[in-house]
Amino acid sequence: MSLTIAIAVAVAATAAWAGLYGLILLITRSSLPTPAPATMDLGPEPPAVVNLLANRWTRPDEDAAEATLLDLAGRRFYEIRQPGDDPVHSTIHLPGTPPSDAALLPFEQRMLGRIRAAAVGGVVPLTALTFRDAGQARGWRRRFDAEVVAHARRLGLSRRRISPAQVALLTTTALVPSLAIAFAVGQQIERHAAPEDKGGGYAAMVMLTIVLMSTFGLLSGRYRGDRSTPAGRAVAARWLGVRDWLDGHDAFADLPPAAVMVWDRYLGYGAAVHVAHAATAALDLGMGSRYLVWSSYGGHWRRVKVRYPRVLDRYGQTTKTLVKGGVIRLVIGAVLAGVARTLPNVVPTELGPLDSSYSGDDISTFTSPTRLIAAALATLFIVWGLYRIVRATVDHHTPVEITGEVLWIEVWRSASQGEDSPSIPWLHHYAVDDGTADRTVAWGLPSEWSGRSSPGDVVRFSVRRWSRRVVALTVVREGGGRSLHRGFDTTDNTDNLVLEALGERKRGAAPVAIRDQAATAVLSAEDLARAIGAPIKVREIGPLNGLYETMDGKPVAMIQMQRGTMAKMWWAAAKRGTPVPGIGDEAFMSETGGAIRKGDAVVILVLHRGGRVAAPHLPWLLGQVATRL
């Protein structure tokens, strides 16, 4: 067979497999059934599941969480009050004696836990429920949606879009394009490779076949959402009838969230089927504004305006850097002063002597524009340099201690490592409310401190006011927001369904928590690349180990993670070197790596010879691990 024919067969086989995949996606699409007659009778399904059905089983949208919030209010787990004319200013009030939440579903418990964690004195503004970290927001929403899908499957209302039989069919038929592509490569090797290179070429062809089969298999088993069941279509038709009944009330779309205290559960279901427009518009459970942040410091809620300094280069700098900059300015000033004395004496011809007692040279000394400009610049740089040195010295010896609530943390400045290398963040904006005013200016937090606190924590930290640099940090009290991004407990079969809905557990596999899926999930290749200053790739070695390599395959680091009883044995051997306070429960580092313990998890990072340039950045790397455990 000619090489051209082999390539044509490979292309045709791949196209045929892609066509089969597309056909399966086409026939597994779900559509909404014909609505049942309009009715006011509510069914037993929770609003979030109703939202999934109303969205054609693709996935719950943002109204699912908002509908759950309203439904819990309708069931009197808390009250929603509107003190003024604007629904956005509504507040949630928890009762003194909370009702039992034992019967709540996992996603309802997640929502109620979020509200209780944010409440201060039993009160939380609706807009204070927004997140202050993008990863935390995505993780919370992802788990919430997965728990909704899992419950819909338990009720028999939803099922995985691509069934196990269809996945098996796609995986099996993927053998055809894999072998066809490998055969075309083999033809190329047979025709053009030297005899001594053919053995290695055929070995590479076998590896290519395995890689192609794995790739096609991953595409086949990738989670593509859910689809309807006969029972689900019947339930969806009934809820579409409820939607039509609610939509028939002209004023329903304009009801604010506080109206749930009158309309009970109807408002939550209206939000689920997208007819409670005003109520959902007043709710925001996603990312909040970095410029106007809610603070509960001092025991009461208020909004704090945050300004983020960016222009002046002194912000966040060390004393050494500031003094060095002052010396450089003094040198520039001295050079300009010397230049001013050596400039030629040029006097405009039309300007005669002002006084017969002065010679032409004396007059030019005072009237030469170039000398005046150079002298002015020299004076400016000398004064500027002296001021910078004095202020930096005073700033260094007069730190101020502040206690307050962390409002926002984000990367401020990064150090470039070259055109082809990622930059390393060395400074973060650190906005803190100390309770003295409704405005604040963010401080400069060095990266080695960035993982030691989270928004919502109450911290005590030392700062240098002129440079606005944080030099010490202690967490006084962890904020309730930390619980929002921690993993959920693995209990009963519901969590197994959740993991399957997320596409992170194959059928028949043992139940494993999402956070236990892979050690490499707590430290990305990008993080290590920033610390090393070169592109890095990561390779998982089972769920407990990961290997970080350069792009040419040289190992630079290995990460290991363990939980439970085994982790205690690991920690006994790993806790050596220099303690690093404020990161996780305990952390240690040395020139060859570091280790961190947080809760029941232990993570060990070993730096190989090529990765030990990252040793100075170990506090930052361990901080990144701590935030993801």
Short mmCIF file of C-alpha atoms in Angstrom, two decimals, residues 111-585:
data_model
loop_
_atom_site.label_atom_id
_atom_site.label_comp_id
_atom_site.label_asym_id
_atom_site.label_seq_id
_atom_site.Cartn_x
_atom_site.Cartn_y
_atom_site.Cartn_z
CA MET A 111 -25.93 26.95 50.63
CA LEU A 112 -27.01 27.16 54.28
CA GLY A 113 -23.43 26.60 55.41
CA ARG A 114 -22.28 29.43 53.18
CA ILE A 115 -24.83 31.80 54.73
CA ARG A 116 -24.07 30.74 58.30
CA ALA A 117 -20.32 31.06 57.72
CA ALA A 118 -20.71 34.62 56.44
CA ALA A 119 -23.21 35.80 59.07
CA VAL A 120 -22.12 38.15 61.85
CA GLY A 121 -24.49 38.42 64.76
CA GLY A 122 -26.95 36.33 62.80
CA VAL A 123 -27.12 38.88 59.97
CA VAL A 124 -25.56 38.98 56.52
CA PRO A 125 -26.34 41.32 53.58
CA LEU A 126 -27.33 39.53 50.40
CA THR A 127 -24.49 41.14 48.47
CA ALA A 128 -21.96 40.02 51.12
CA LEU A 129 -22.39 36.44 49.90
CA THR A 130 -20.21 37.10 46.86
CA PHE A 131 -16.79 35.46 46.68
CA ARG A 132 -13.44 37.24 46.87
CA ASP A 133 -11.44 34.54 45.11
CA ALA A 134 -12.13 33.32 41.57
CA GLY A 135 -10.93 29.77 42.22
CA GLN A 136 -13.06 29.54 45.34
CA ALA A 137 -16.11 30.77 43.41
CA ARG A 138 -15.59 28.21 40.62
CA GLY A 139 -15.01 25.37 43.07
CA TRP A 140 -18.10 26.13 45.14
CA ARG A 141 -20.32 26.44 42.09
CA ARG A 142 -18.89 23.27 40.54
CA ARG A 143 -19.62 21.19 43.61
CA PHE A 144 -23.07 22.72 44.04
CA ASP A 145 -24.02 21.91 40.46
CA ALA A 146 -22.63 18.38 40.74
CA GLU A 147 -24.67 17.71 43.89
CA VAL A 148 -27.80 18.91 42.09
CA VAL A 149 -27.11 16.56 39.18
CA ALA A 150 -26.40 13.72 41.59
CA HIS A 151 -29.74 14.19 43.35
CA ALA A 152 -31.61 14.37 40.03
CA ARG A 153 -30.07 11.01 39.11
CA ARG A 154 -31.07 9.51 42.45
CA LEU A 155 -34.64 10.55 41.72
CA GLY A 156 -34.46 8.92 38.30
CA LEU A 157 -35.04 12.26 36.55
CA SER A 158 -31.67 12.50 34.83
CA ARG A 159 -28.91 10.27 33.50
CA ARG A 160 -25.47 10.63 32.05
CA ARG A 161 -25.67 11.90 28.48
CA ILE A 162 -23.21 9.39 27.01
CA SER A 163 -24.01 5.99 28.53
CA PRO A 164 -21.35 3.43 29.51
CA ALA A 165 -22.35 1.29 26.50
CA GLN A 166 -21.82 4.23 24.15
CA VAL A 167 -18.49 5.02 25.81
CA ALA A 168 -17.46 1.40 25.30
CA LEU A 169 -18.51 1.58 21.65
CA LEU A 170 -16.50 4.76 21.04
CA THR A 171 -13.47 3.37 22.85
CA THR A 172 -13.57 0.12 20.89
CA THR A 173 -14.04 1.74 17.50
CA ALA A 174 -11.20 4.14 18.33
CA LEU A 175 -8.86 1.22 17.67
CA VAL A 176 -9.50 1.60 13.93
CA PRO A 177 -8.25 5.21 13.46
CA SER A 178 -5.42 4.57 15.96
CA LEU A 179 -4.12 1.61 13.96
CA ALA A 180 -4.66 3.44 10.65
CA ILE A 181 -2.60 6.42 11.83
CA ALA A 182 0.09 4.12 13.23
CA PHE A 183 0.17 2.18 9.95
CA ALA A 184 0.68 5.41 7.99
CA VAL A 185 3.56 6.31 10.29
CA GLY A 186 4.97 2.81 9.79
CA GLN A 187 4.86 3.30 6.03
CA GLN A 188 6.81 6.52 6.44
CA ILE A 189 9.42 4.77 8.59
CA GLU A 190 9.72 1.86 6.15
CA ARG A 191 10.33 4.17 3.19
CA HIS A 192 12.60 6.83 4.66
CA ALA A 193 14.26 5.59 7.85
CA ALA A 194 17.77 4.18 7.83
CA PRO A 195 17.99 0.43 8.60
CA GLU A 196 19.67 1.06 11.97
CA ASP A 197 16.87 3.50 12.95
CA LYS A 198 13.90 1.33 12.01
CA GLY A 199 13.85 -0.55 15.32
CA GLY A 200 13.48 2.67 17.29
CA GLY A 201 10.95 3.96 14.77
CA TYR A 202 8.71 0.93 15.16
CA ALA A 203 8.92 1.19 18.95
CA ALA A 204 7.80 4.81 18.64
CA MET A 205 4.95 3.67 16.38
CA VAL A 206 3.72 1.28 19.09
CA MET A 207 3.88 4.07 21.66
CA LEU A 208 1.96 6.32 19.28
CA THR A 209 -0.79 3.72 19.00
CA ILE A 210 -1.10 3.56 22.79
CA VAL A 211 -1.18 7.35 23.07
CA LEU A 212 -3.84 7.61 20.36
CA MET A 213 -6.01 4.96 22.01
CA SER A 214 -5.70 6.77 25.34
CA THR A 215 -6.60 10.10 23.73
CA PHE A 216 -9.65 8.70 21.96
CA GLY A 217 -10.65 6.94 25.17
CA LEU A 218 -10.44 10.17 27.18
CA LEU A 219 -12.57 11.95 24.60
CA SER A 220 -15.11 9.14 24.70
CA GLY A 221 -15.45 9.13 28.46
CA ARG A 222 -15.40 12.89 28.95
CA TYR A 223 -18.44 14.15 30.84
CA ARG A 224 -20.80 15.91 28.42
CA GLY A 225 -23.69 16.67 30.74
CA ASP A 226 -26.90 14.80 31.39
CA ARG A 227 -30.00 13.92 29.42
CA SER A 228 -33.64 13.25 30.17
CA THR A 229 -35.35 10.10 31.34
CA PRO A 230 -39.05 9.25 30.80
CA ALA A 231 -39.76 10.10 34.44
CA GLY A 232 -37.77 13.30 34.12
CA ARG A 233 -39.75 14.43 31.09
CA ALA A 234 -43.04 13.86 32.93
CA VAL A 235 -41.82 15.85 35.93
CA ALA A 236 -40.46 18.60 33.69
CA ALA A 237 -43.85 18.90 31.93
CA ARG A 238 -45.57 19.36 35.30
CA TRP A 239 -43.11 22.06 36.38
CA LEU A 240 -43.52 23.87 33.08
CA GLY A 241 -47.19 24.04 33.98
CA VAL A 242 -46.26 25.64 37.32
CA ARG A 243 -44.09 28.08 35.39
CA ASP A 244 -47.02 29.09 33.21
CA TRP A 245 -49.21 29.60 36.31
CA LEU A 246 -46.59 31.81 37.98
CA ASP A 247 -45.94 33.72 34.77
CA GLY A 248 -49.67 34.45 34.57
CA HIS A 249 -49.36 36.75 37.60
CA ASP A 250 -48.30 40.12 36.20
CA ALA A 251 -46.67 41.27 39.44
CA PHE A 252 -44.75 38.06 40.11
CA ALA A 253 -41.78 39.00 37.93
CA ASP A 254 -41.30 42.23 39.94
CA LEU A 255 -41.28 40.64 43.42
CA PRO A 256 -38.11 41.36 45.46
CA PRO A 257 -36.30 38.65 47.45
CA ALA A 258 -38.01 39.76 50.69
CA ALA A 259 -41.38 38.79 49.16
CA VAL A 260 -40.46 35.17 49.87
CA MET A 261 -41.78 35.71 53.38
CA VAL A 262 -45.24 36.12 51.81
CA TRP A 263 -45.02 33.85 48.76
CA ASP A 264 -43.20 31.09 50.66
CA ARG A 265 -41.65 28.50 48.32
CA TYR A 266 -43.30 29.84 45.17
CA LEU A 267 -40.67 32.56 44.77
CA GLY A 268 -37.82 30.03 44.88
CA TYR A 269 -39.48 27.86 42.25
CA GLY A 270 -40.18 30.96 40.17
CA ALA A 271 -36.48 31.73 40.21
CA ALA A 272 -35.72 28.14 39.19
CA VAL A 273 -37.91 28.36 36.06
CA HIS A 274 -36.76 31.92 35.21
CA VAL A 275 -39.91 33.94 35.90
CA ALA A 276 -38.85 35.70 39.16
CA HIS A 277 -36.76 38.29 37.34
CA ALA A 278 -36.54 41.00 40.02
CA ALA A 279 -35.68 38.55 42.80
CA THR A 280 -32.83 36.90 40.90
CA ALA A 281 -31.54 40.27 39.67
CA ALA A 282 -31.08 41.38 43.29
CA LEU A 283 -29.08 38.25 44.14
CA ASP A 284 -25.43 37.73 43.27
CA LEU A 285 -23.62 34.61 44.43
CA GLY A 286 -20.60 34.92 42.15
CA MET A 287 -17.51 37.14 42.33
CA GLY A 288 -17.78 40.41 44.24
CA SER A 289 -16.28 43.82 43.50
CA ARG A 290 -12.67 44.36 44.52
CA TYR A 291 -13.30 48.08 44.98
CA LEU A 292 -16.33 47.88 47.29
CA VAL A 293 -16.02 45.00 49.74
CA TRP A 294 -18.22 43.99 52.67
CA SER A 295 -16.52 43.86 56.06
CA SER A 296 -17.86 42.49 59.34
CA TYR A 297 -14.94 43.68 61.45
CA GLY A 298 -16.16 45.14 64.72
CA GLY A 299 -19.28 42.99 64.84
CA HIS A 300 -21.41 44.79 62.26
CA TRP A 301 -21.59 44.84 58.48
CA ARG A 302 -20.48 47.77 56.38
CA ARG A 303 -19.03 48.32 52.93
CA VAL A 304 -15.44 49.50 52.61
CA LYS A 305 -14.05 51.27 49.57
CA VAL A 306 -10.63 49.92 48.64
CA ARG A 307 -7.98 51.75 46.65
CA TYR A 308 -5.11 49.82 45.08
CA PRO A 309 -1.89 51.87 44.73
CA ARG A 310 0.02 51.19 41.55
CA VAL A 311 1.90 54.28 40.35
CA LEU A 312 4.65 55.06 42.89
CA ASP A 313 7.52 52.59 42.73
CA ARG A 314 8.26 52.72 46.48
CA TYR A 315 5.13 50.75 47.39
CA GLY A 316 5.92 47.25 48.56
CA GLN A 317 9.69 47.63 48.19
CA THR A 318 12.26 46.49 50.76
CA THR A 319 14.40 49.02 52.65
CA LYS A 320 17.49 47.80 50.80
CA THR A 321 15.86 48.48 47.43
CA LEU A 322 14.65 51.92 48.52
CA VAL A 323 18.07 52.97 49.86
CA LYS A 324 19.73 51.65 46.71
CA GLY A 325 17.33 53.73 44.64
CA GLY A 326 18.20 56.80 46.75
CA VAL A 327 21.92 56.27 46.23
CA ILE A 328 21.40 55.94 42.48
CA ARG A 329 19.55 59.28 42.49
CA LEU A 330 22.40 60.90 44.43
CA VAL A 331 24.89 59.60 41.86
CA ILE A 332 22.76 60.90 39.01
CA GLY A 333 22.52 64.28 40.76
CA ALA A 334 26.29 64.42 41.28
CA VAL A 335 26.91 63.56 37.63
CA LEU A 336 24.48 66.29 36.50
CA ALA A 337 26.19 68.80 38.81
CA GLY A 338 29.54 67.95 37.25
CA VAL A 339 28.04 68.24 33.77
CA ALA A 340 26.61 71.67 34.65
CA ARG A 341 30.08 72.96 35.57
CA THR A 342 31.62 71.73 32.32
CA LEU A 343 28.96 73.00 29.92
CA PRO A 344 30.25 75.66 27.45
CA ASN A 345 29.63 79.30 28.36
CA VAL A 346 27.24 80.40 25.66
CA VAL A 347 25.52 83.79 25.96
CA PRO A 348 22.99 84.96 23.39
CA THR A 349 24.59 87.72 21.25
CA GLU A 350 21.64 90.04 21.71
CA LEU A 351 22.10 89.93 25.49
CA GLY A 352 24.71 92.41 26.60
CA PRO A 353 26.44 92.72 29.99
CA LEU A 354 24.00 93.63 32.72
CA ASP A 355 26.65 95.36 34.76
CA SER A 356 30.15 96.57 33.89
CA SER A 357 31.48 94.88 37.04
CA TYR A 358 30.74 91.41 35.60
CA SER A 359 32.76 89.81 32.84
CA GLY A 360 31.15 87.85 30.02
CA ASP A 361 32.14 84.60 31.69
CA ASP A 362 30.45 85.60 34.95
CA ILE A 363 27.28 86.58 33.12
CA SER A 364 27.17 83.30 31.18
CA THR A 365 27.49 81.37 34.44
CA PHE A 366 24.16 82.75 35.60
CA THR A 367 22.32 83.15 32.33
CA SER A 368 23.22 80.05 30.30
CA PRO A 369 19.94 78.07 29.90
CA THR A 370 21.74 74.72 29.63
CA ARG A 371 23.62 75.31 32.87
CA LEU A 372 20.46 76.39 34.65
CA ILE A 373 18.58 73.27 33.52
CA ALA A 374 21.42 70.92 34.43
CA ALA A 375 21.84 72.58 37.84
CA ALA A 376 18.11 72.35 38.53
CA LEU A 377 18.02 68.65 37.61
CA ALA A 378 21.10 67.97 39.73
CA THR A 379 19.50 69.66 42.72
CA LEU A 380 16.27 67.75 42.16
CA PHE A 381 17.98 64.34 42.03
CA ILE A 382 20.19 65.08 45.05
CA VAL A 383 17.23 66.21 47.17
CA TRP A 384 15.14 63.30 45.89
CA GLY A 385 17.88 60.78 46.73
CA LEU A 386 18.48 62.18 50.21
CA TYR A 387 14.73 62.25 50.92
CA ARG A 388 14.35 58.65 49.77
CA ILE A 389 17.24 57.42 51.92
CA VAL A 390 16.04 59.27 55.03
CA ARG A 391 12.41 58.20 54.61
CA ALA A 392 13.37 54.58 53.93
CA THR A 393 15.58 54.52 57.02
CA VAL A 394 12.90 56.05 59.25
CA ASP A 395 10.27 53.77 57.72
CA HIS A 396 12.43 50.71 58.46
CA HIS A 397 12.81 51.55 62.14
CA THR A 398 9.20 52.63 62.80
CA PRO A 399 6.94 49.72 61.82
CA VAL A 400 3.28 49.91 62.81
CA GLU A 401 1.12 47.00 63.99
CA ILE A 402 -2.44 46.78 62.65
CA THR A 403 -5.28 44.39 63.39
CA GLY A 404 -8.19 43.99 61.00
CA GLU A 405 -10.18 41.79 58.64
CA VAL A 406 -8.69 40.73 55.32
CA LEU A 407 -10.87 42.03 52.49
CA TRP A 408 -8.98 41.14 49.30
CA ILE A 409 -5.74 39.49 48.13
CA GLU A 410 -4.47 39.55 44.55
CA VAL A 411 -1.20 39.62 42.62
CA TRP A 412 0.24 43.13 42.29
CA ARG A 413 3.74 42.83 40.83
CA SER A 414 5.67 40.04 39.15
CA ALA A 415 9.31 39.62 38.24
CA SER A 416 9.95 38.72 34.61
CA GLN A 417 12.23 35.72 34.04
CA GLY A 418 12.87 36.27 30.37
CA GLU A 419 10.99 36.31 27.09
CA ASP A 420 10.15 32.60 27.10
CA SER A 421 9.79 32.12 30.87
CA PRO A 422 6.85 32.88 33.12
CA SER A 423 7.07 35.69 35.64
CA ILE A 424 7.18 35.16 39.39
CA PRO A 425 4.70 37.11 41.54
CA TRP A 426 6.66 38.74 44.35
CA LEU A 427 4.10 41.20 45.67
CA HIS A 428 0.36 41.04 46.33
CA HIS A 429 -2.27 43.67 47.04
CA TYR A 430 -3.45 43.11 50.62
CA ALA A 431 -6.60 45.05 51.52
CA VAL A 432 -7.45 45.02 55.23
CA ASP A 433 -10.19 46.81 57.18
CA ASP A 434 -8.98 47.96 60.59
CA GLY A 435 -12.36 49.40 61.54
CA THR A 436 -11.26 53.05 61.63
CA ALA A 437 -12.88 54.22 58.40
CA ASP A 438 -15.00 53.13 55.45
CA ARG A 439 -12.05 53.59 53.10
CA THR A 440 -8.73 51.80 53.00
CA VAL A 441 -5.65 51.50 50.82
CA ALA A 442 -4.20 48.09 50.04
CA TRP A 443 -0.80 47.18 51.47
CA GLY A 444 2.01 45.37 49.69
CA LEU A 445 2.19 41.74 50.80
CA PRO A 446 5.34 39.78 49.84
CA SER A 447 4.58 36.48 48.12
CA GLU A 448 6.05 34.41 50.92
CA TRP A 449 3.19 35.64 53.12
CA SER A 450 0.42 35.32 50.51
CA GLY A 451 -0.71 31.82 51.46
CA ARG A 452 -0.96 32.43 55.20
CA SER A 453 -4.32 34.18 55.31
CA SER A 454 -7.57 34.29 53.37
CA PRO A 455 -10.29 36.92 52.87
CA GLY A 456 -12.45 37.03 55.98
CA ASP A 457 -9.61 36.19 58.38
CA VAL A 458 -8.83 38.57 61.23
CA VAL A 459 -5.08 39.22 61.17
CA ARG A 460 -2.47 41.13 63.12
CA PHE A 461 0.35 42.38 60.91
CA SER A 462 3.26 44.80 61.00
CA VAL A 463 3.73 47.28 58.17
CA ARG A 464 6.00 50.08 57.09
CA ARG A 465 3.68 52.95 56.33
CA TRP A 466 5.80 54.86 53.77
CA SER A 467 6.58 51.82 51.63
CA ARG A 468 3.27 50.12 52.57
CA ARG A 469 5.09 46.79 52.90
CA VAL A 470 3.91 44.01 55.20
CA VAL A 471 6.83 42.66 57.26
CA ALA A 472 5.07 40.28 59.69
CA LEU A 473 1.69 38.54 59.73
CA THR A 474 -0.28 36.46 62.22
CA VAL A 475 -3.78 35.06 61.77
CA VAL A 476 -5.79 35.92 64.89
CA ARG A 477 -8.99 34.20 63.82
CA GLU A 478 -9.89 32.28 60.68
CA GLY A 479 -12.87 33.66 58.79
CA GLY A 480 -15.94 31.61 57.98
CA GLY A 481 -15.19 31.98 54.28
CA ARG A 482 -12.42 29.38 54.50
CA SER A 483 -15.02 26.65 54.79
CA LEU A 484 -16.48 27.57 51.41
CA HIS A 485 -13.62 26.11 49.41
CA ARG A 486 -12.81 23.06 51.52
CA GLY A 487 -13.77 19.62 50.27
CA PHE A 488 -17.03 17.98 51.18
CA ASP A 489 -17.39 14.86 53.30
CA THR A 490 -17.65 11.54 51.52
CA THR A 491 -20.84 10.04 52.92
CA ASP A 492 -23.27 7.51 51.42
CA ASN A 493 -23.79 6.93 47.71
CA THR A 494 -24.71 10.56 46.99
CA ASP A 495 -21.06 11.60 46.88
CA ASN A 496 -20.23 8.73 44.55
CA LEU A 497 -22.84 10.09 42.16
CA VAL A 498 -21.43 13.59 42.61
CA LEU A 499 -17.97 12.40 41.62
CA GLU A 500 -19.40 10.62 38.60
CA ALA A 501 -21.36 13.73 37.63
CA LEU A 502 -18.15 15.71 37.76
CA GLY A 503 -16.46 13.19 35.51
CA GLU A 504 -13.84 12.50 38.19
CA ARG A 505 -14.78 8.94 39.07
CA LYS A 506 -15.21 5.97 36.76
CA ARG A 507 -17.90 3.40 37.39
CA GLY A 508 -16.79 0.73 39.80
CA ALA A 509 -13.96 2.81 41.24
CA ALA A 510 -13.63 3.21 44.96
CA PRO A 511 -15.07 6.41 46.44
CA VAL A 512 -12.40 9.07 46.60
CA ALA A 513 -12.83 12.69 47.61
CA ILE A 514 -12.38 15.25 44.87
CA ARG A 515 -9.50 16.85 46.68
CA ASP A 516 -7.74 13.43 46.77
CA GLN A 517 -7.77 12.92 43.02
CA ALA A 518 -4.16 13.90 42.36
CA ALA A 519 -1.21 15.34 44.24
CA THR A 520 -0.50 17.65 41.31
CA ALA A 521 -3.84 19.41 41.90
CA VAL A 522 -2.38 21.33 44.85
CA LEU A 523 0.66 22.69 42.96
CA SER A 524 0.39 23.52 39.28
CA ALA A 525 3.18 23.38 36.73
CA GLU A 526 2.75 27.15 36.26
CA ASP A 527 3.46 27.75 39.97
CA LEU A 528 6.69 25.79 39.84
CA ALA A 529 7.64 27.40 36.52
CA ARG A 530 7.39 30.84 38.13
CA ALA A 531 9.68 29.76 40.95
CA ILE A 532 12.25 28.09 38.68
CA GLY A 533 12.11 30.63 35.87
CA ALA A 534 11.61 28.15 33.04
CA PRO A 535 8.63 26.35 31.44
CA ILE A 536 7.65 23.21 33.36
CA LYS A 537 5.37 20.29 32.55
CA VAL A 538 3.84 17.91 35.06
CA ARG A 539 3.28 14.18 34.86
CA GLU A 540 1.01 12.34 37.29
CA ILE A 541 2.37 9.12 38.77
CA GLY A 542 -0.79 7.71 40.28
CA PRO A 543 -3.08 9.79 42.50
CA LEU A 544 -0.47 10.31 45.25
CA ASN A 545 2.62 11.40 43.30
CA GLY A 546 3.53 13.82 40.56
CA LEU A 547 6.74 14.58 38.67
CA TYR A 548 7.62 18.05 37.36
CA GLU A 549 9.95 18.16 34.37
CA THR A 550 11.52 20.67 32.03
CA MET A 551 10.26 20.70 28.47
CA ASP A 552 13.15 18.43 27.46
CA GLY A 553 12.22 15.84 30.09
CA LYS A 554 14.69 16.61 32.91
CA PRO A 555 13.08 16.14 36.36
CA VAL A 556 13.15 19.19 38.62
CA ALA A 557 10.77 18.26 41.45
CA MET A 558 8.48 15.57 42.81
CA ILE A 559 5.34 16.05 44.89
CA GLN A 560 3.75 13.46 47.16
CA MET A 561 0.46 13.67 49.05
CA GLN A 562 -1.08 11.41 51.65
CA ARG A 563 -4.07 11.58 54.01
CA GLY A 564 -5.29 9.73 57.06
CA THR A 565 -3.25 7.32 59.16
CA MET A 566 -0.49 6.94 56.58
CA ALA A 567 -0.02 10.71 56.56
CA LYS A 568 0.99 10.67 60.24
CA MET A 569 3.86 8.31 59.44
CA TRP A 570 4.89 10.50 56.51
CA TRP A 571 4.88 13.63 58.63
CA ALA A 572 7.07 12.07 61.30
CA ALA A 573 9.77 11.58 58.64
CA ALA A 574 9.14 14.82 56.73
CA LYS A 575 9.16 17.45 59.51
CA ARG A 576 12.79 18.48 59.30
CA GLY A 577 14.59 21.64 58.29
CA THR A 578 13.51 25.20 59.06
CA PRO A 579 9.97 25.73 60.39
CA VAL A 580 7.84 28.07 58.28
CA PRO A 581 5.16 29.54 60.57
CA GLY A 582 1.75 30.62 59.29
CA ILE A 583 1.44 28.11 56.42
CA GLY A 584 -1.09 25.35 57.00
CA ASP A 585 -0.94 23.71 60.43
#
